[in-house]
Amino acid sequence: VAKTDVWQGTLALMVLRTLETMGPQHGYGLARRIEQTSGAQLSVNYGTIYPALLKLEQEGYVVSEWGTSDTNRRAKFYRLTRSGRRQVARIAAEWQQTAAIVTRFLAPE
Amino acid sequence: MKYVRAGLRRFRDLFRTDRLERDLADELEAHLQLHTDDNERAGMCPDDARRHALLSLGGVESVKEHYRDQRGIPMLEVILKDLGFGLRLLRKQPAFTFGAVATLTIGVAANVLVFSIANALVIRPLPISDPGQVVRAYVDGYSNTPYSDYVDYRDRNQTLSGLAAFANVPLVVRRDGAAEPVSATAVSGEYFETLGLPASVGRMIVQEDDRAGAPGVVVLSHAYWQRRFSADSGIVGQSVVVNGWPFTVVGIAPAAFVGTQAPLVVDAWVPWHAPSLTPAPENRSAHLIGRIRPGASLAQAQMDVAHVAAQRAQRAGRDRAQQLVLSPAGTLLPQMASQVNTFLQVMGAVAVLVLLIACVNIAGLLLARAEGRRREIAVRLALGAGRRRLIGQLLTESVLLSSFAALAASIVVITVGRLLARVSLPIGEPVALDVPFDWRVMAFTLGLSVLTAVLFGLAPAVQASGLRVVSGLRGGAGAGGQRTRLRRALITLQVAISTVLLIGAGVLVRSLVEARRLDLGFSTQDVLTVNLDLSTRSYAPGRGIELFHRLRGQLARDPQVSAVSIVGTLPLTVSSQAFAFLKEGAARPAPNERLPPVFFDSISPGYFRTVEMPLVLGRDFTPADDAGAPPVVIVNQTLADRFWPGENPIGKRLQSLAARNAFGPLLEVVGLARNAKYATVGEAPKAFVYFPLAQQYKSRVTLLVKATGRDSTAVLTAVRSAVAALDPDAPLSRISTLHQATGVSLLPLRVAAGLTTGLGIAALVLAAVGIYGVTAFLVRQRTRELGIRLALGAAPSRVVRALTRESLWFTTMGIGLGLVASLAATSFLGSFLYGVTPTDPVVFVAIPALLILTAYAAGRIPAGAATRIDPIRALRDE
């Protein structure tokens, strides 16, 4: 899949959703996880995750702090805030609705 | 909500870039380590593991760049960065920066100055509440309206909430001994209420003050209060003597309010019916100012007053009603409005032209510089700089230049405004121009500077950014042929204009110097002049003459005084009075015949001695030549030659010819005086008649006191105490030396000389910058060619000559054109000039020489730089 606007928008949802299911996570971990979940269909530079994380942090959906990884490396961990949780629910619902509509259009008659 | 929060954070992050930058580097490094660890665990060798991690991250710097765009406010950061870069660049080229800013300052300052004068006179409303509702009323096209008509309109109209009358009246204010004339306006009781103007201290004039028999009150202007009473609020409630009557100061007007007749400045306001005023209230014609009732329109008010006028005509049994026209009240004296508008339009057009020329020249400079920056720009384009970003950057530099110019122009305009406020024109009327630097002027200046930046900056910026990367890097010379041809034509024109202006200025300045050396026919040495105005004292002529006589006697006894006399009008103060005279026995002229005018004035005995103007024949007037004695006159040589050529004029008689061909009394000639200059320095000889002041009384005179010592002002104290002893309310004003007072006649010449000199220098600077720009452009374009020439052994001096030859060629063309135009232009100056011909050879040689030198210098700087081109580098460069 190309780097499209849809991808840009959905990346935020994927990050938030991943944080919701996995708990606090560093950037690398998030990128890996998203890649795995998407079944490696999204071959995108890992680097794009960082501007997206910064945007979410500016909007107040995540907070970050430095911590230690499983492999004993220093890394910056991102955690969902309460408004972040509400945001996941909201955009997930929106997304499902959109997907449902589009699916109905594309369904064979 | 989330946008606000995000915006706030981004703004905060602007100020902690360093920490965030380190944080980001750390985070990306951690990312790489984590990924490398994983890769190694998956069995890669350490080098491959790291490389793979880097690849899938997508380039550390690229990620950082994207991250930065998300952080902070990118546009603001870009602008700040461009500003910083632009400032560094301008600082590195001080000569360019100075030239560009100076040029732009001339253009911007000219426009801002014209705008702020327009603002002061036309745009700015009266400083009163709701000025849009205030109107002036004109009867049959005139502002002056009989007072009784005013009362009628005031009482009968339905649509005006107030209609007030005002008129200028002569007023003398005395306090603590010294009496001085002030510029005063008598106002009807409605005036300040109609304007809606509260006092800054005390109260203004109200209805109760404006009754016959009411105690005298006076309101002072803020400026007069500061000047005369040092802004002491204690003066309010105190008594001052006005025209010899006790008045009470009841209030001080707000500082912004100088009356409703700018640029005439009012010092004091008194009620219309205040005691002591001349002419009497009912005989004084009024200017009318009114306020339209809320809810009524100007058209409704106009219909209403027309209706009142029609009723009035009907009552008086007249066919035609007066035309009472209402028009929105501005600050400006209405009689002056159309002249002022024309003047402002012409000045505005000139200013815009100057600015355009400045812009063209700066655009030339920028083009020359862009030519030198081709490579830098090409490199930046090749590295992926966006075109929009590049234009933005080049425009930022232009905006910087124009901002500096706007700043400098503001300083110029504020300074000029201060000077204008302080200048007092020696024309007898208290005129001052308050040119405020208010928000309107500020907005205009800012807007203009942005517009200017786009005007001169956009073309070079677009052109530079339109560079082809490959040819730019290779350094091929651009095609500049047609572009420079137009610019050369423009510069030729500029040189021509500055030639005309500077030659005009030169001729005028020379004339000014010569005028000081002309023989005036009398001496101004060591003479003090003081105006003495008895018109507010309502003296009978006999009492005034008595006062003049005793004043002369008293001063003549003072050892510091060598001569003293009184004259109606000072010579060389531009004003003069003329009348028709005939010699005794001459026939009445035919009805259509116009007699040559004879000028005249009244003088006291001793006048000729005071100004060292010896009588050729006969005697001076004596105190015996009074109202009861036979009428006598002294004539000048021109008159004697006209009436009695070749004869002795003493004892001959002449008489004036009044309207309807009535003869005046016969006047016997008792003296013959030398010819002199009477009204202006440049005038042709005039026939002149002197009357004894005691036989032709004037209430406004000038006292001339010749001091024994060098310092004529030393006798001023003696004059003051002598006048105060005779009448403490007789005002002394316009104290000066005869030398200064007669200098007024040179004022038009001085103004013209100053103006043309200023404009000429501005035009010269513009032309010089233009020549510099074109030559610099040529040098930049021909760097390779010059390098080859130098490498092949061309003497640097030859290269300089080749380059400057070009600029000298179009300078010479411009000077030639300018000289032809100057010959036409200076012939118009003929009547202005004293002692020099319009084609003064000194000026016509010196000015072209100055222009050639300037042009050579302006071309020499960039041409000289060309010879320092290192041939090797120039060749490798390309």
GROMACS .gro file of N, CA, C and O in nm, chain B residues 116-211:
model
  384
  225SER      N    1   0.112   6.244   0.560
  225SER     CA    2   0.083   6.297   0.693
  225SER      C    3   0.037   6.442   0.686
  225SER      O    4  -0.042   6.484   0.771
  226ILE      N    5   0.081   6.514   0.583
  226ILE     CA    6   0.027   6.650   0.568
  226ILE      C    7  -0.120   6.641   0.526
  226ILE      O    8  -0.206   6.711   0.579
  227ALA      N    9  -0.148   6.549   0.433
  227ALA     CA   10  -0.287   6.528   0.393
  227ALA      C   11  -0.370   6.484   0.513
  227ALA      O   12  -0.483   6.529   0.533
  228ASN      N   13  -0.311   6.399   0.594
  228ASN     CA   14  -0.380   6.351   0.714
  228ASN      C   15  -0.411   6.467   0.807
  228ASN      O   16  -0.522   6.480   0.857
  229ALA      N   17  -0.312   6.554   0.826
  229ALA     CA   18  -0.330   6.666   0.918
  229ALA      C   19  -0.437   6.762   0.866
  229ALA      O   20  -0.514   6.817   0.944
  230LEU      N   21  -0.443   6.780   0.735
  230LEU     CA   22  -0.530   6.884   0.680
  230LEU      C   23  -0.665   6.831   0.633
  230LEU      O   24  -0.766   6.900   0.643
  231VAL      N   25  -0.666   6.711   0.577
  231VAL     CA   26  -0.787   6.666   0.510
  231VAL      C   27  -0.848   6.542   0.573
  231VAL      O   28  -0.969   6.535   0.597
  232ILE      N   29  -0.763   6.445   0.602
  232ILE     CA   30  -0.817   6.314   0.641
  232ILE      C   31  -0.862   6.314   0.787
  232ILE      O   32  -0.972   6.272   0.820
  233ARG      N   33  -0.775   6.365   0.873
  233ARG     CA   34  -0.804   6.359   1.015
  233ARG      C   35  -0.928   6.442   1.047
  233ARG      O   36  -0.936   6.559   1.012
  234PRO      N   37  -1.027   6.385   1.114
  234PRO     CA   38  -1.145   6.463   1.148
  234PRO      C   39  -1.115   6.558   1.264
  234PRO      O   40  -1.013   6.546   1.331
  235LEU      N   41  -1.207   6.654   1.287
  235LEU     CA   42  -1.193   6.742   1.403
  235LEU      C   43  -1.189   6.659   1.530
  235LEU      O   44  -1.259   6.558   1.540
  236PRO      N   45  -1.109   6.699   1.627
  236PRO     CA   46  -1.097   6.618   1.749
  236PRO      C   47  -1.214   6.641   1.843
  236PRO      O   48  -1.198   6.691   1.954
  237ILE      N   49  -1.334   6.609   1.795
  237ILE     CA   50  -1.454   6.633   1.876
  237ILE      C   51  -1.538   6.508   1.870
  237ILE      O   52  -1.512   6.418   1.790
  238SER      N   53  -1.644   6.502   1.954
  238SER     CA   54  -1.723   6.381   1.954
  238SER      C   55  -1.812   6.376   1.831
  238SER      O   56  -1.870   6.477   1.791
  239ASP      N   57  -1.818   6.259   1.768
  239ASP     CA   58  -1.900   6.234   1.650
  239ASP      C   59  -1.884   6.342   1.542
  239ASP      O   60  -1.981   6.410   1.504
  240PRO      N   61  -1.762   6.360   1.491
  240PRO     CA   62  -1.736   6.470   1.396
  240PRO      C   63  -1.814   6.456   1.266
  240PRO      O   64  -1.832   6.555   1.195
  241GLY      N   65  -1.862   6.334   1.235
  241GLY     CA   66  -1.934   6.314   1.109
  241GLY      C   67  -2.064   6.392   1.101
  241GLY      O   68  -2.115   6.418   0.992
  242GLN      N   69  -2.119   6.431   1.216
  242GLN     CA   70  -2.247   6.501   1.217
  242GLN      C   71  -2.231   6.654   1.212
  242GLN      O   72  -2.330   6.726   1.212
  243VAL      N   73  -2.105   6.698   1.213
  243VAL     CA   74  -2.082   6.842   1.219
  243VAL      C   75  -2.066   6.899   1.079
  243VAL      O   76  -1.997   6.841   0.995
  244VAL      N   77  -2.133   7.011   1.053
  244VAL     CA   78  -2.131   7.071   0.919
  244VAL      C   79  -2.095   7.218   0.927
  244VAL      O   80  -2.120   7.285   1.027
  245ARG      N   81  -2.033   7.270   0.819
  245ARG     CA   82  -2.016   7.413   0.803
  245ARG      C   83  -2.125   7.462   0.709
  245ARG      O   84  -2.169   7.388   0.621
  246ALA      N   85  -2.171   7.586   0.729
  246ALA     CA   86  -2.276   7.640   0.643
  246ALA      C   87  -2.221   7.758   0.565
  246ALA      O   88  -2.151   7.843   0.621
  247TYR      N   89  -2.250   7.761   0.434
  247TYR     CA   90  -2.203   7.869   0.348
  247TYR      C   91  -2.324   7.937   0.285
  247TYR      O   92  -2.411   7.870   0.230
  248VAL      N   93  -2.328   8.068   0.292
  248VAL     CA   94  -2.439   8.141   0.233
  248VAL      C   95  -2.393   8.195   0.098
  248VAL      O   96  -2.295   8.269   0.091
  249ASP      N   97  -2.463   8.157  -0.007
  249ASP     CA   98  -2.429   8.199  -0.143
  249ASP      C   99  -2.282   8.177  -0.173
  249ASP      O  100  -2.217   8.260  -0.237
  250GLY      N  101  -2.229   8.067  -0.127
  250GLY     CA  102  -2.091   8.033  -0.157
  250GLY      C  103  -1.988   8.094  -0.065
  250GLY      O  104  -1.870   8.064  -0.073
  251TYR      N  105  -2.030   8.182   0.026
  251TYR     CA  106  -1.935   8.245   0.117
  251TYR      C  107  -1.953   8.193   0.258
  251TYR      O  108  -2.062   8.156   0.299
  252SER      N  109  -1.842   8.195   0.330
  252SER     CA  110  -1.849   8.151   0.468
  252SER      C  111  -1.902   8.262   0.558
  252SER      O  112  -1.966   8.238   0.659
  253ASN      N  113  -1.876   8.388   0.517
  253ASN     CA  114  -1.917   8.501   0.601
  253ASN      C  115  -2.067   8.527   0.589
  253ASN      O  116  -2.119   8.543   0.480
  254THR      N  117  -2.133   8.530   0.704
  254THR     CA  118  -2.278   8.548   0.706
  254THR      C  119  -2.310   8.660   0.803
  254THR      O  120  -2.253   8.665   0.912
  255PRO      N  121  -2.400   8.753   0.769
  255PRO     CA  122  -2.438   8.857   0.866
  255PRO      C  123  -2.493   8.792   0.993
  255PRO      O  124  -2.562   8.689   0.987
  256TYR      N  125  -2.463   8.854   1.107
  256TYR     CA  126  -2.501   8.793   1.234
  256TYR      C  127  -2.652   8.774   1.245
  256TYR      O  128  -2.700   8.673   1.294
  257SER      N  129  -2.730   8.874   1.195
  257SER     CA  130  -2.876   8.865   1.209
  257SER      C  131  -2.929   8.746   1.128
  257SER      O  132  -3.022   8.677   1.171
  258ASP      N  133  -2.868   8.719   1.011
  258ASP     CA  134  -2.908   8.601   0.933
  258ASP      C  135  -2.881   8.474   1.014
  258ASP      O  136  -2.963   8.382   1.018
  259TYR      N  137  -2.763   8.473   1.077
  259TYR     CA  138  -2.728   8.357   1.158
  259TYR      C  139  -2.834   8.330   1.263
  259TYR      O  140  -2.880   8.216   1.280
  260VAL      N  141  -2.876   8.437   1.334
  260VAL     CA  142  -2.973   8.419   1.442
  260VAL      C  143  -3.102   8.359   1.386
  260VAL      O  144  -3.161   8.267   1.444
  261ASP      N  145  -3.141   8.407   1.267
  261ASP     CA  146  -3.261   8.355   1.202
  261ASP      C  147  -3.249   8.204   1.175
  261ASP      O  148  -3.337   8.126   1.209
  262TYR      N  149  -3.139   8.166   1.111
  262TYR     CA  150  -3.120   8.025   1.078
  262TYR      C  151  -3.113   7.939   1.204
  262TYR      O  152  -3.166   7.830   1.211
  263ARG      N  153  -3.046   7.992   1.306
  263ARG     CA  154  -3.030   7.918   1.431
  263ARG      C  155  -3.167   7.891   1.493
  263ARG      O  156  -3.196   7.780   1.537
  264ASP      N  157  -3.255   7.994   1.493
  264ASP     CA  158  -3.381   7.980   1.567
  264ASP      C  159  -3.488   7.908   1.487
  264ASP      O  160  -3.583   7.856   1.544
  265ARG      N  161  -3.477   7.906   1.354
  265ARG     CA  162  -3.589   7.855   1.274
  265ARG      C  163  -3.567   7.715   1.218
  265ARG      O  164  -3.659   7.654   1.166
  266ASN      N  165  -3.444   7.665   1.222
  266ASN     CA  166  -3.425   7.532   1.162
  266ASN      C  167  -3.476   7.423   1.254
  266ASN      O  168  -3.492   7.443   1.374
  267GLN      N  169  -3.507   7.306   1.196
  267GLN     CA  170  -3.564   7.194   1.273
  267GLN      C  171  -3.465   7.079   1.288
  267GLN      O  172  -3.486   6.991   1.370
  268THR      N  173  -3.362   7.074   1.202
  268THR     CA  174  -3.283   6.951   1.193
  268THR      C  175  -3.146   6.963   1.258
  268THR      O  176  -3.075   6.863   1.268
  269LEU      N  177  -3.109   7.084   1.300
  269LEU     CA  178  -2.977   7.096   1.362
  269LEU      C  179  -2.993   7.102   1.513
  269LEU      O  180  -3.077   7.176   1.564
  270SER      N  181  -2.913   7.023   1.583
  270SER     CA  182  -2.921   7.026   1.729
  270SER      C  183  -2.849   7.149   1.782
  270SER      O  184  -2.866   7.189   1.896
  271GLY      N  185  -2.769   7.211   1.696
  271GLY     CA  186  -2.705   7.335   1.736
  271GLY      C  187  -2.646   7.402   1.614
  271GLY      O  188  -2.599   7.334   1.523
  272LEU      N  189  -2.650   7.536   1.609
  272LEU     CA  190  -2.583   7.610   1.502
  272LEU      C  191  -2.509   7.724   1.570
  272LEU      O  192  -2.570   7.803   1.643
  273ALA      N  193  -2.378   7.730   1.551
  273ALA     CA  194  -2.298   7.827   1.624
  273ALA      C  195  -2.229   7.922   1.527
  273ALA      O  196  -2.205   7.888   1.412
  274ALA      N  197  -2.199   8.043   1.576
  274ALA     CA  198  -2.127   8.143   1.497
  274ALA      C  199  -1.989   8.161   1.556
  274ALA      O  200  -1.971   8.152   1.677
  275PHE      N  201  -1.892   8.183   1.468
  275PHE     CA  202  -1.759   8.220   1.519
  275PHE      C  203  -1.691   8.313   1.419
  275PHE      O  204  -1.722   8.313   1.300
  276ALA      N  205  -1.600   8.396   1.471
  276ALA     CA  206  -1.527   8.490   1.386
  276ALA      C  207  -1.398   8.528   1.457
  276ALA      O  208  -1.392   8.530   1.580
  277ASN      N  209  -1.295   8.557   1.377
  277ASN     CA  210  -1.169   8.599   1.437
  277ASN      C  211  -1.179   8.745   1.477
  277ASN      O  212  -1.232   8.827   1.403
  278VAL      N  213  -1.130   8.775   1.596
  278VAL     CA  214  -1.133   8.913   1.644
  278VAL      C  215  -0.995   8.951   1.697
  278VAL      O  216  -0.922   8.865   1.747
  279PRO      N  217  -0.956   9.078   1.683
  279PRO     CA  218  -0.829   9.120   1.741
  279PRO      C  219  -0.841   9.121   1.894
  279PRO      O  220  -0.941   9.168   1.949
  280LEU      N  221  -0.740   9.066   1.959
  280LEU     CA  222  -0.747   9.054   2.105
  280LEU      C  223  -0.608   9.074   2.163
  280LEU      O  224  -0.510   9.022   2.110
  281VAL      N  225  -0.603   9.153   2.270
  281VAL     CA  226  -0.477   9.174   2.340
  281VAL      C  227  -0.494   9.127   2.483
  281VAL      O  228  -0.589   9.167   2.551
  282VAL      N  229  -0.406   9.040   2.529
  282VAL     CA  230  -0.416   8.987   2.664
  282VAL      C  231  -0.301   9.044   2.746
  282VAL      O  232  -0.186   9.043   2.703
  283ARG      N  233  -0.334   9.097   2.863
  283ARG     CA  234  -0.228   9.147   2.951
  283ARG      C  235  -0.238   9.079   3.086
  283ARG      O  236  -0.347   9.061   3.142
  284ARG      N  237  -0.125   9.038   3.138
  284ARG     CA  238  -0.118   8.986   3.274
  284ARG      C  239   0.026   9.008   3.319
  284ARG      O  240   0.118   8.990   3.239
  285ASP      N  241   0.045   9.046   3.441
  285ASP     CA  242   0.178   9.074   3.495
  285ASP      C  243   0.253   9.175   3.408
  285ASP      O  244   0.368   9.153   3.370
  286GLY      N  245   0.187   9.282   3.371
  286GLY     CA  246   0.259   9.390   3.304
  286GLY      C  247   0.261   9.384   3.153
  286GLY      O  248   0.237   9.483   3.088
  287ALA      N  249   0.294   9.269   3.095
  287ALA     CA  250   0.316   9.265   2.951
  287ALA      C  251   0.186   9.236   2.876
  287ALA      O  252   0.117   9.139   2.906
  288ALA      N  253   0.153   9.324   2.778
  288ALA     CA  254   0.036   9.300   2.696
  288ALA      C  255   0.082   9.239   2.565
  288ALA      O  256   0.183   9.281   2.509
  289GLU      N  257   0.011   9.136   2.516
  289GLU     CA  258   0.050   9.082   2.386
  289GLU      C  259  -0.072   9.045   2.306
  289GLU      O  260  -0.174   9.005   2.360
  290PRO      N  261  -0.062   9.063   2.174
  290PRO     CA  262  -0.176   9.027   2.090
  290PRO      C  263  -0.183   8.875   2.079
  290PRO      O  264  -0.081   8.808   2.074
  291VAL      N  265  -0.304   8.821   2.077
  291VAL     CA  266  -0.320   8.677   2.059
  291VAL      C  267  -0.415   8.653   1.943
  291VAL      O  268  -0.491   8.742   1.904
  292SER      N  269  -0.407   8.533   1.891
  292SER     CA  270  -0.499   8.496   1.784
  292SER      C  271  -0.627   8.447   1.850
  292SER      O  272  -0.625   8.347   1.922
  293ALA      N  273  -0.737   8.522   1.831
  293ALA     CA  274  -0.856   8.490   1.908
  293ALA      C  275  -0.978   8.471   1.819
  293ALA      O  276  -0.985   8.525   1.709
  294THR      N  277  -1.071   8.392   1.868
  294THR     CA  278  -1.197   8.370   1.798
  294THR      C  279  -1.310   8.404   1.893
  294THR      O  280  -1.312   8.356   2.007
  295ALA      N  281  -1.406   8.486   1.845
  295ALA     CA  282  -1.527   8.511   1.922
  295ALA      C  283  -1.627   8.404   1.882
  295ALA      O  284  -1.644   8.377   1.762
  296VAL      N  285  -1.689   8.338   1.980
  296VAL     CA  286  -1.781   8.228   1.949
  296VAL      C  287  -1.915   8.253   2.016
  296VAL      O  288  -1.921   8.307   2.127
  297SER      N  289  -2.023   8.212   1.949
  297SER     CA  290  -2.154   8.225   2.011
  297SER      C  291  -2.166   8.119   2.120
  297SER      O  292  -2.090   8.021   2.123
  298GLY      N  293  -2.261   8.138   2.210
  298GLY     CA  294  -2.274   8.052   2.327
  298GLY      C  295  -2.292   7.906   2.294
  298GLY      O  296  -2.260   7.817   2.374
  299GLU      N  297  -2.339   7.874   2.169
  299GLU     CA  298  -2.366   7.734   2.133
  299GLU      C  299  -2.240   7.661   2.088
  299GLU      O  300  -2.241   7.539   2.073
  300TYR      N  301  -2.133   7.737   2.061
  300TYR     CA  302  -2.018   7.682   1.986
  300TYR      C  303  -1.964   7.551   2.044
  300TYR      O  304  -1.963   7.448   1.977
  301PHE      N  305  -1.922   7.556   2.170
  301PHE     CA  306  -1.856   7.437   2.226
  301PHE      C  307  -1.954   7.324   2.251
  301PHE      O  308  -1.919   7.207   2.238
  302GLU      N  309  -2.080   7.361   2.285
  302GLU     CA  310  -2.181   7.257   2.305
  302GLU      C  311  -2.210   7.188   2.172
  302GLU      O  312  -2.224   7.066   2.165
  303THR      N  313  -2.218   7.266   2.064
  303THR     CA  314  -2.243   7.209   1.931
  303THR      C  315  -2.130   7.115   1.890
  303THR      O  316  -2.153   7.007   1.837
  304LEU      N  317  -2.007   7.157   1.916
  304LEU     CA  318  -1.894   7.072   1.881
  304LEU      C  319  -1.886   6.950   1.973
  304LEU      O  320  -1.831   6.847   1.936
  305GLY      N  321  -1.943   6.963   2.094
  305GLY     CA  322  -1.932   6.853   2.190
  305GLY      C  323  -1.790   6.843   2.242
  305GLY      O  324  -1.729   6.738   2.240
  306LEU      N  325  -1.737   6.956   2.284
  306LEU     CA  326  -1.597   6.962   2.324
  306LEU      C  327  -1.587   6.999   2.472
  306LEU      O  328  -1.615   7.113   2.509
  307PRO      N  329  -1.548   6.906   2.557
  307PRO     CA  330  -1.531   6.940   2.698
  307PRO      C  331  -1.397   7.007   2.723
  307PRO      O  332  -1.303   6.988   2.647
  308ALA      N  333  -1.387   7.085   2.829
  308ALA     CA  334  -1.261   7.152   2.862
  308ALA      C  335  -1.164   7.051   2.921
  308ALA      O  336  -1.203   6.950   2.977
  309SER      N  337  -1.033   7.080   2.904
  309SER     CA  338  -0.936   6.993   2.971
  309SER      C  339  -0.914   7.040   3.114
  309SER      O  340  -0.884   6.961   3.202
  310VAL      N  341  -0.930   7.170   3.138
  310VAL     CA  342  -0.929   7.224   3.274
  310VAL      C  343  -1.043   7.327   3.280
  310VAL      O  344  -1.064   7.400   3.183
  311GLY      N  345  -1.115   7.332   3.391
  311GLY     CA  346  -1.222   7.431   3.404
  311GLY      C  347  -1.340   7.400   3.313
  311GLY      O  348  -1.377   7.286   3.295
  312ARG      N  349  -1.395   7.504   3.250
  312ARG     CA  350  -1.510   7.483   3.161
  312ARG      C  351  -1.492   7.566   3.035
  312ARG      O  352  -1.408   7.655   3.027
  313MET      N  353  -1.573   7.533   2.933
  313MET     CA  354  -1.570   7.611   2.810
  313MET      C  355  -1.673   7.723   2.820
  313MET      O  356  -1.742   7.736   2.921
  314ILE      N  357  -1.688   7.800   2.710
  314ILE     CA  358  -1.786   7.909   2.709
  314ILE      C  359  -1.926   7.849   2.692
  314ILE      O  360  -1.946   7.759   2.611
  315VAL      N  361  -2.020   7.896   2.772
  315VAL     CA  362  -2.158   7.844   2.764
  315VAL      C  363  -2.253   7.959   2.732
  315VAL      O  364  -2.214   8.076   2.727
  316GLN      N  365  -2.382   7.922   2.712
  316GLN     CA  366  -2.483   8.022   2.671
  316GLN      C  367  -2.485   8.144   2.762
  316GLN      O  368  -2.493   8.257   2.715
  317GLU      N  369  -2.477   8.122   2.894
  317GLU     CA  370  -2.491   8.233   2.990
  317GLU      C  371  -2.380   8.337   2.972
  317GLU      O  372  -2.397   8.453   3.005
  318ASP      N  373  -2.262   8.292   2.920
  318ASP     CA  374  -2.151   8.387   2.902
  318ASP      C  375  -2.177   8.482   2.787
  318ASP      O  376  -2.121   8.590   2.781
  319ASP      N  377  -2.262   8.436   2.692
  319ASP     CA  378  -2.277   8.510   2.567
  319ASP      C  379  -2.400   8.600   2.570
  319ASP      O  380  -2.493   8.585   2.492
  320ARG      N  381  -2.404   8.692   2.667
  320ARG     CA  382  -2.512   8.792   2.672
  320ARG      C  383  -2.445   8.928   2.679
  320ARG      O  384  -2.337   8.940   2.740
   0.00000   0.00000   0.00000
